[in-house]
Each structure stands twice: as structure tokens, then as C-alpha cells.
Amino acid sequence: KAIAASFAAAAAKVVVADRDAETARATAADIRARGGEALDVCANVGNEREVDALVEAAVARFGRIDVLVSNAGIGFHRALLDLELADWERVLRVNLTGTFLCVQRVARVMTAQRGGSIIVMGWTSGQRGAMARTAYGVSKAGVMQLTRIAAAELAPYGIRVNAIAPG
């Protein structure tokens, strides 16, 4: 919400995506109430069809995509020996696969535009080992490597790809 509001305050047209439709709607409504322009879309970033629909909605409404902030993520504390496969897969599906799908689909739009900026949310857990952060740390390490590869591959199209790694 804070990221979307910051972009809107800088006069960006914002697409607010969330897997919870009401959360997306409320965030977009708040931006509009402050004089900004926002579109809300309910989407699970781990679902290929929903990401495609999200990107299509953004382009249909605004004609282009100049910036992507890939910020969706989930995590929990679970030690390696206690981690269930379903939890491992769920974290990787949202954090890593979701980032991949968003970056790839938006990059396809940006390559046609010959420019744009992609910002992904990493985390320091992806750079160093931490207790009980198995799935989360691995997913964020993957996000950091995806960022490096995307930056190299997309630079010739005028697309910047960067990660922010708070923590």
C-alpha cells in the first residue's frame, strides 16, 4: 500500500494488484480519494493466467507499463527439518515463481516500448543463511539471481532491473 501511494503521490498512474480483491479495491480507492489515478486488480502472482490478465488490464487501461514493483511475498519461520513440502512449494510459488511471471510478462510489454524499470523485492535472507528461513531464504536468493539475469538480458532494450533487499 505504501509503495502504491508513494508512486501515486509522484503522479504515477498505479495498478494495485492483490490476491485479496477488497484490499486492492481499498488501496486504489484511497489513491483516487487523494487525487491519484489507480486501477485495482485481484490477482495471485503465482498463477500464470492471473498475471497475464493483470498485465493485460494495465495495458488496456493505461496503454503502457513504465515501472513494475514486484512486491508480493509470503514467509514464515520453519526449520529445515520441520518444513513441509506443501509450505516449501507455496513460498516458492509466490515469492520466486510469482516474481518470474510478473517480470517476464511486464518485460514483454517493456521490450516493445523499448524501455522501463523493474524493481523486485529481495531480502537479506536471500544473501545469508538464517535460522528457520529455509523456504523464504531460498526463494529470495532465487529472486536476487533472477534480478541479475533479467538486468543483463533486458538492458539492451532500455529496461533497468534492480532489487531492493531490506532487512
JSON list of C-alpha atoms in Angstrom, two decimals:
[
{"chain": "A", "resi": 1, "resn": "LYS", "atom": "CA", "xyz": [0.00, 0.00, 0.00]},
{"chain": "A", "resi": 2, "resn": "ALA", "atom": "CA", "xyz": [2.80, 2.41, 0.91]},
{"chain": "A", "resi": 3, "resn": "ILE", "atom": "CA", "xyz": [4.64, 1.77, -2.36]},
{"chain": "A", "resi": 4, "resn": "ALA", "atom": "CA", "xyz": [1.49, 2.32, -4.43]},
{"chain": "A", "resi": 5, "resn": "ALA", "atom": "CA", "xyz": [0.68, 5.51, -2.50]},
{"chain": "A", "resi": 6, "resn": "SER", "atom": "CA", "xyz": [4.23, 6.82, -2.99]},
{"chain": "A", "resi": 7, "resn": "PHE", "atom": "CA", "xyz": [4.08, 6.32, -6.74]},
{"chain": "A", "resi": 8, "resn": "ALA", "atom": "CA", "xyz": [0.63, 7.92, -6.89]},
{"chain": "A", "resi": 9, "resn": "ALA", "atom": "CA", "xyz": [1.90, 10.90, -4.89]},
{"chain": "A", "resi": 10, "resn": "ALA", "atom": "CA", "xyz": [4.56, 11.33, -7.59]},
{"chain": "A", "resi": 11, "resn": "ALA", "atom": "CA", "xyz": [1.74, 11.50, -10.20]},
{"chain": "A", "resi": 12, "resn": "ALA", "atom": "CA", "xyz": [2.14, 7.93, -11.47]},
{"chain": "A", "resi": 13, "resn": "LYS", "atom": "CA", "xyz": [-0.88, 6.04, -12.70]},
{"chain": "A", "resi": 14, "resn": "VAL", "atom": "CA", "xyz": [-0.93, 2.98, -10.47]},
{"chain": "A", "resi": 15, "resn": "VAL", "atom": "CA", "xyz": [-2.20, -0.55, -10.84]},
{"chain": "A", "resi": 16, "resn": "VAL", "atom": "CA", "xyz": [-2.80, -2.09, -7.43]},
{"chain": "A", "resi": 17, "resn": "ALA", "atom": "CA", "xyz": [-2.74, -5.87, -7.54]},
{"chain": "A", "resi": 18, "resn": "ASP", "atom": "CA", "xyz": [-3.52, -8.09, -4.58]},
{"chain": "A", "resi": 19, "resn": "ARG", "atom": "CA", "xyz": [-4.81, -11.61, -4.16]},
{"chain": "A", "resi": 20, "resn": "ASP", "atom": "CA", "xyz": [-7.48, -10.12, -1.91]},
{"chain": "A", "resi": 21, "resn": "ALA", "atom": "CA", "xyz": [-9.89, -8.11, -4.08]},
{"chain": "A", "resi": 22, "resn": "GLU", "atom": "CA", "xyz": [-11.08, -5.94, -1.19]},
{"chain": "A", "resi": 23, "resn": "THR", "atom": "CA", "xyz": [-7.52, -4.96, -0.24]},
{"chain": "A", "resi": 24, "resn": "ALA", "atom": "CA", "xyz": [-6.74, -3.98, -3.84]},
{"chain": "A", "resi": 25, "resn": "ARG", "atom": "CA", "xyz": [-10.01, -2.06, -4.10]},
{"chain": "A", "resi": 26, "resn": "ALA", "atom": "CA", "xyz": [-9.44, -0.17, -0.84]},
{"chain": "A", "resi": 27, "resn": "THR", "atom": "CA", "xyz": [-5.88, 0.79, -1.75]},
{"chain": "A", "resi": 28, "resn": "ALA", "atom": "CA", "xyz": [-6.93, 2.03, -5.19]},
{"chain": "A", "resi": 29, "resn": "ALA", "atom": "CA", "xyz": [-9.87, 3.92, -3.68]},
{"chain": "A", "resi": 30, "resn": "ASP", "atom": "CA", "xyz": [-7.54, 5.62, -1.20]},
{"chain": "A", "resi": 31, "resn": "ILE", "atom": "CA", "xyz": [-5.27, 6.72, -4.07]},
{"chain": "A", "resi": 32, "resn": "ARG", "atom": "CA", "xyz": [-8.22, 8.06, -6.03]},
{"chain": "A", "resi": 33, "resn": "ALA", "atom": "CA", "xyz": [-9.52, 9.89, -2.94]},
{"chain": "A", "resi": 34, "resn": "ARG", "atom": "CA", "xyz": [-6.17, 11.70, -2.79]},
{"chain": "A", "resi": 35, "resn": "GLY", "atom": "CA", "xyz": [-6.49, 12.78, -6.43]},
{"chain": "A", "resi": 36, "resn": "GLY", "atom": "CA", "xyz": [-4.44, 9.97, -7.98]},
{"chain": "A", "resi": 37, "resn": "GLU", "atom": "CA", "xyz": [-5.31, 7.56, -10.72]},
{"chain": "A", "resi": 38, "resn": "ALA", "atom": "CA", "xyz": [-5.44, 3.87, -9.84]},
{"chain": "A", "resi": 39, "resn": "LEU", "atom": "CA", "xyz": [-6.78, 0.59, -11.13]},
{"chain": "A", "resi": 40, "resn": "ASP", "atom": "CA", "xyz": [-7.36, -2.35, -8.79]},
{"chain": "A", "resi": 41, "resn": "VAL", "atom": "CA", "xyz": [-6.91, -5.92, -9.98]},
{"chain": "A", "resi": 42, "resn": "CYS", "atom": "CA", "xyz": [-7.36, -9.11, -7.99]},
{"chain": "A", "resi": 43, "resn": "ALA", "atom": "CA", "xyz": [-4.51, -11.43, -8.94]},
{"chain": "A", "resi": 44, "resn": "ASN", "atom": "CA", "xyz": [-2.47, -14.24, -7.46]},
{"chain": "A", "resi": 45, "resn": "VAL", "atom": "CA", "xyz": [1.06, -13.71, -8.83]},
{"chain": "A", "resi": 46, "resn": "GLY", "atom": "CA", "xyz": [1.73, -17.43, -8.62]},
{"chain": "A", "resi": 47, "resn": "ASN", "atom": "CA", "xyz": [-0.97, -18.08, -11.23]},
{"chain": "A", "resi": 48, "resn": "GLU", "atom": "CA", "xyz": [0.13, -17.59, -14.83]},
{"chain": "A", "resi": 49, "resn": "ARG", "atom": "CA", "xyz": [-3.34, -16.77, -16.17]},
{"chain": "A", "resi": 50, "resn": "GLU", "atom": "CA", "xyz": [-3.98, -14.22, -13.46]},
{"chain": "A", "resi": 51, "resn": "VAL", "atom": "CA", "xyz": [-0.65, -12.48, -14.10]},
{"chain": "A", "resi": 52, "resn": "ASP", "atom": "CA", "xyz": [-1.44, -12.38, -17.84]},
{"chain": "A", "resi": 53, "resn": "ALA", "atom": "CA", "xyz": [-4.85, -10.85, -17.05]},
{"chain": "A", "resi": 54, "resn": "LEU", "atom": "CA", "xyz": [-3.22, -8.33, -14.70]},
{"chain": "A", "resi": 55, "resn": "VAL", "atom": "CA", "xyz": [-0.75, -7.17, -17.36]},
{"chain": "A", "resi": 56, "resn": "GLU", "atom": "CA", "xyz": [-3.49, -7.03, -20.00]},
{"chain": "A", "resi": 57, "resn": "ALA", "atom": "CA", "xyz": [-5.67, -4.92, -17.69]},
{"chain": "A", "resi": 58, "resn": "ALA", "atom": "CA", "xyz": [-2.82, -2.49, -17.02]},
{"chain": "A", "resi": 59, "resn": "VAL", "atom": "CA", "xyz": [-2.06, -2.03, -20.71]},
{"chain": "A", "resi": 60, "resn": "ALA", "atom": "CA", "xyz": [-5.75, -1.77, -21.62]},
{"chain": "A", "resi": 61, "resn": "ARG", "atom": "CA", "xyz": [-6.28, 0.97, -19.03]},
{"chain": "A", "resi": 62, "resn": "PHE", "atom": "CA", "xyz": [-3.05, 2.96, -19.32]},
{"chain": "A", "resi": 63, "resn": "GLY", "atom": "CA", "xyz": [-1.60, 1.97, -22.71]},
{"chain": "A", "resi": 64, "resn": "ARG", "atom": "CA", "xyz": [1.82, 1.05, -21.38]},
{"chain": "A", "resi": 65, "resn": "ILE", "atom": "CA", "xyz": [3.77, -0.05, -18.31]},
{"chain": "A", "resi": 66, "resn": "ASP", "atom": "CA", "xyz": [6.75, 2.08, -17.31]},
{"chain": "A", "resi": 67, "resn": "VAL", "atom": "CA", "xyz": [7.52, 0.65, -13.86]},
{"chain": "A", "resi": 68, "resn": "LEU", "atom": "CA", "xyz": [6.92, -2.70, -12.22]},
{"chain": "A", "resi": 69, "resn": "VAL", "atom": "CA", "xyz": [7.35, -3.12, -8.50]},
{"chain": "A", "resi": 70, "resn": "SER", "atom": "CA", "xyz": [7.23, -6.85, -7.82]},
{"chain": "A", "resi": 71, "resn": "ASN", "atom": "CA", "xyz": [6.47, -6.84, -4.12]},
{"chain": "A", "resi": 72, "resn": "ALA", "atom": "CA", "xyz": [4.30, -9.90, -3.48]},
{"chain": "A", "resi": 73, "resn": "GLY", "atom": "CA", "xyz": [5.74, -12.27, -0.94]},
{"chain": "A", "resi": 74, "resn": "ILE", "atom": "CA", "xyz": [4.95, -14.67, 1.86]},
{"chain": "A", "resi": 75, "resn": "GLY", "atom": "CA", "xyz": [7.10, -16.26, 4.50]},
{"chain": "A", "resi": 76, "resn": "PHE", "atom": "CA", "xyz": [7.12, -17.96, 7.84]},
{"chain": "A", "resi": 77, "resn": "HIS", "atom": "CA", "xyz": [9.63, -19.33, 10.30]},
{"chain": "A", "resi": 78, "resn": "ARG", "atom": "CA", "xyz": [10.07, -23.06, 9.90]},
{"chain": "A", "resi": 79, "resn": "ALA", "atom": "CA", "xyz": [13.27, -25.01, 10.45]},
{"chain": "A", "resi": 80, "resn": "LEU", "atom": "CA", "xyz": [14.64, -27.18, 7.65]},
{"chain": "A", "resi": 81, "resn": "LEU", "atom": "CA", "xyz": [13.84, -30.41, 9.47]},
{"chain": "A", "resi": 82, "resn": "ASP", "atom": "CA", "xyz": [10.25, -29.33, 10.15]},
{"chain": "A", "resi": 83, "resn": "LEU", "atom": "CA", "xyz": [9.39, -27.82, 6.77]},
{"chain": "A", "resi": 84, "resn": "GLU", "atom": "CA", "xyz": [6.53, -29.50, 4.93]},
{"chain": "A", "resi": 85, "resn": "LEU", "atom": "CA", "xyz": [6.78, -29.82, 1.15]},
{"chain": "A", "resi": 86, "resn": "ALA", "atom": "CA", "xyz": [3.45, -28.01, 0.69]},
{"chain": "A", "resi": 87, "resn": "ASP", "atom": "CA", "xyz": [4.77, -24.98, 2.62]},
{"chain": "A", "resi": 88, "resn": "TRP", "atom": "CA", "xyz": [8.04, -25.03, 0.65]},
{"chain": "A", "resi": 89, "resn": "GLU", "atom": "CA", "xyz": [6.12, -25.08, -2.64]},
{"chain": "A", "resi": 90, "resn": "ARG", "atom": "CA", "xyz": [3.70, -22.36, -1.56]},
{"chain": "A", "resi": 91, "resn": "VAL", "atom": "CA", "xyz": [6.51, -19.95, -0.63]},
{"chain": "A", "resi": 92, "resn": "LEU", "atom": "CA", "xyz": [8.42, -20.62, -3.83]},
{"chain": "A", "resi": 93, "resn": "ARG", "atom": "CA", "xyz": [5.25, -20.32, -5.91]},
{"chain": "A", "resi": 94, "resn": "VAL", "atom": "CA", "xyz": [4.51, -16.82, -4.61]},
{"chain": "A", "resi": 95, "resn": "ASN", "atom": "CA", "xyz": [7.98, -15.41, -3.98]},
{"chain": "A", "resi": 96, "resn": "LEU", "atom": "CA", "xyz": [10.02, -16.84, -6.84]},
{"chain": "A", "resi": 97, "resn": "THR", "atom": "CA", "xyz": [7.58, -18.04, -9.48]},
{"chain": "A", "resi": 98, "resn": "GLY", "atom": "CA", "xyz": [5.36, -15.02, -8.92]},
{"chain": "A", "resi": 99, "resn": "THR", "atom": "CA", "xyz": [8.31, -12.68, -9.37]},
{"chain": "A", "resi": 100, "resn": "PHE", "atom": "CA", "xyz": [9.38, -14.56, -12.51]},
{"chain": "A", "resi": 101, "resn": "LEU", "atom": "CA", "xyz": [5.89, -14.37, -14.04]},
{"chain": "A", "resi": 102, "resn": "CYS", "atom": "CA", "xyz": [5.47, -10.66, -13.30]},
{"chain": "A", "resi": 103, "resn": "VAL", "atom": "CA", "xyz": [8.95, -9.74, -14.51]},
{"chain": "A", "resi": 104, "resn": "GLN", "atom": "CA", "xyz": [8.65, -11.81, -17.68]},
{"chain": "A", "resi": 105, "resn": "ARG", "atom": "CA", "xyz": [5.16, -10.67, -18.64]},
{"chain": "A", "resi": 106, "resn": "VAL", "atom": "CA", "xyz": [5.85, -6.99, -17.95]},
{"chain": "A", "resi": 107, "resn": "ALA", "atom": "CA", "xyz": [9.26, -7.20, -19.68]},
{"chain": "A", "resi": 108, "resn": "ARG", "atom": "CA", "xyz": [7.48, -8.38, -22.82]},
{"chain": "A", "resi": 109, "resn": "VAL", "atom": "CA", "xyz": [5.47, -5.15, -22.78]},
{"chain": "A", "resi": 110, "resn": "MET", "atom": "CA", "xyz": [8.53, -3.05, -21.96]},
{"chain": "A", "resi": 111, "resn": "THR", "atom": "CA", "xyz": [10.67, -4.53, -24.74]},
{"chain": "A", "resi": 112, "resn": "ALA", "atom": "CA", "xyz": [8.06, -3.41, -27.26]},
{"chain": "A", "resi": 113, "resn": "GLN", "atom": "CA", "xyz": [8.15, 0.07, -25.65]},
{"chain": "A", "resi": 114, "resn": "ARG", "atom": "CA", "xyz": [11.97, 0.00, -25.66]},
{"chain": "A", "resi": 115, "resn": "GLY", "atom": "CA", "xyz": [12.22, 0.98, -22.01]},
{"chain": "A", "resi": 116, "resn": "GLY", "atom": "CA", "xyz": [11.08, 0.71, -18.45]},
{"chain": "A", "resi": 117, "resn": "SER", "atom": "CA", "xyz": [12.14, -0.04, -14.92]},
{"chain": "A", "resi": 118, "resn": "ILE", "atom": "CA", "xyz": [11.58, -3.23, -12.95]},
{"chain": "A", "resi": 119, "resn": "ILE", "atom": "CA", "xyz": [12.06, -3.28, -9.19]},
{"chain": "A", "resi": 120, "resn": "VAL", "atom": "CA", "xyz": [11.89, -6.55, -7.31]},
{"chain": "A", "resi": 121, "resn": "MET", "atom": "CA", "xyz": [11.80, -7.03, -3.58]},
{"chain": "A", "resi": 122, "resn": "GLY", "atom": "CA", "xyz": [14.58, -9.24, -2.35]},
{"chain": "A", "resi": 123, "resn": "TRP", "atom": "CA", "xyz": [15.53, -9.61, 1.28]},
{"chain": "A", "resi": 124, "resn": "THR", "atom": "CA", "xyz": [18.74, -10.10, 3.15]},
{"chain": "A", "resi": 125, "resn": "SER", "atom": "CA", "xyz": [17.56, -13.66, 3.87]},
{"chain": "A", "resi": 126, "resn": "GLY", "atom": "CA", "xyz": [18.41, -14.35, 0.23]},
{"chain": "A", "resi": 127, "resn": "GLN", "atom": "CA", "xyz": [22.02, -13.30, 0.79]},
{"chain": "A", "resi": 128, "resn": "ARG", "atom": "CA", "xyz": [22.88, -15.06, 4.01]},
{"chain": "A", "resi": 129, "resn": "GLY", "atom": "CA", "xyz": [21.68, -18.08, 5.91]},
{"chain": "A", "resi": 130, "resn": "ALA", "atom": "CA", "xyz": [19.27, -17.59, 8.77]},
{"chain": "A", "resi": 131, "resn": "MET", "atom": "CA", "xyz": [17.67, -20.00, 11.19]},
{"chain": "A", "resi": 132, "resn": "ALA", "atom": "CA", "xyz": [14.17, -21.21, 10.30]},
{"chain": "A", "resi": 133, "resn": "ARG", "atom": "CA", "xyz": [14.11, -19.30, 7.00]},
{"chain": "A", "resi": 134, "resn": "THR", "atom": "CA", "xyz": [14.61, -22.24, 4.64]},
{"chain": "A", "resi": 135, "resn": "ALA", "atom": "CA", "xyz": [11.90, -21.69, 2.03]},
{"chain": "A", "resi": 136, "resn": "TYR", "atom": "CA", "xyz": [11.90, -17.92, 2.36]},
{"chain": "A", "resi": 137, "resn": "GLY", "atom": "CA", "xyz": [15.68, -17.58, 2.13]},
{"chain": "A", "resi": 138, "resn": "VAL", "atom": "CA", "xyz": [15.92, -19.88, -0.87]},
{"chain": "A", "resi": 139, "resn": "SER", "atom": "CA", "xyz": [13.08, -18.05, -2.62]},
{"chain": "A", "resi": 140, "resn": "LYS", "atom": "CA", "xyz": [14.73, -14.67, -2.07]},
{"chain": "A", "resi": 141, "resn": "ALA", "atom": "CA", "xyz": [18.14, -15.97, -3.20]},
{"chain": "A", "resi": 142, "resn": "GLY", "atom": "CA", "xyz": [16.39, -17.06, -6.39]},
{"chain": "A", "resi": 143, "resn": "VAL", "atom": "CA", "xyz": [14.79, -13.63, -6.73]},
{"chain": "A", "resi": 144, "resn": "MET", "atom": "CA", "xyz": [18.20, -11.97, -6.43]},
{"chain": "A", "resi": 145, "resn": "GLN", "atom": "CA", "xyz": [19.68, -14.20, -9.15]},
{"chain": "A", "resi": 146, "resn": "LEU", "atom": "CA", "xyz": [16.62, -13.69, -11.35]},
{"chain": "A", "resi": 147, "resn": "THR", "atom": "CA", "xyz": [17.18, -9.95, -10.98]},
{"chain": "A", "resi": 148, "resn": "ARG", "atom": "CA", "xyz": [20.81, -10.23, -12.11]},
{"chain": "A", "resi": 149, "resn": "ILE", "atom": "CA", "xyz": [19.88, -12.32, -15.14]},
{"chain": "A", "resi": 150, "resn": "ALA", "atom": "CA", "xyz": [16.94, -10.11, -16.10]},
{"chain": "A", "resi": 151, "resn": "ALA", "atom": "CA", "xyz": [19.11, -7.00, -15.78]},
{"chain": "A", "resi": 152, "resn": "ALA", "atom": "CA", "xyz": [21.68, -8.44, -18.18]},
{"chain": "A", "resi": 153, "resn": "GLU", "atom": "CA", "xyz": [19.12, -9.70, -20.69]},
{"chain": "A", "resi": 154, "resn": "LEU", "atom": "CA", "xyz": [16.85, -6.64, -20.67]},
{"chain": "A", "resi": 155, "resn": "ALA", "atom": "CA", "xyz": [19.48, -3.86, -20.67]},
{"chain": "A", "resi": 156, "resn": "PRO", "atom": "CA", "xyz": [19.70, -3.80, -24.50]},
{"chain": "A", "resi": 157, "resn": "TYR", "atom": "CA", "xyz": [16.00, -2.88, -24.54]},
{"chain": "A", "resi": 158, "resn": "GLY", "atom": "CA", "xyz": [16.49, 0.09, -22.21]},
{"chain": "A", "resi": 159, "resn": "ILE", "atom": "CA", "xyz": [14.95, -1.73, -19.27]},
{"chain": "A", "resi": 160, "resn": "ARG", "atom": "CA", "xyz": [16.56, -1.36, -15.84]},
{"chain": "A", "resi": 161, "resn": "VAL", "atom": "CA", "xyz": [16.10, -4.22, -13.40]},
{"chain": "A", "resi": 162, "resn": "ASN", "atom": "CA", "xyz": [17.04, -3.72, -9.76]},
{"chain": "A", "resi": 163, "resn": "ALA", "atom": "CA", "xyz": [16.36, -5.40, -6.45]},
{"chain": "A", "resi": 164, "resn": "ILE", "atom": "CA", "xyz": [15.79, -3.84, -3.07]},
{"chain": "A", "resi": 165, "resn": "ALA", "atom": "CA", "xyz": [16.89, -6.08, -0.21]},
{"chain": "A", "resi": 166, "resn": "PRO", "atom": "CA", "xyz": [15.67, -4.66, 3.10]},
{"chain": "A", "resi": 167, "resn": "GLY", "atom": "CA", "xyz": [16.14, -6.49, 6.34]}
]
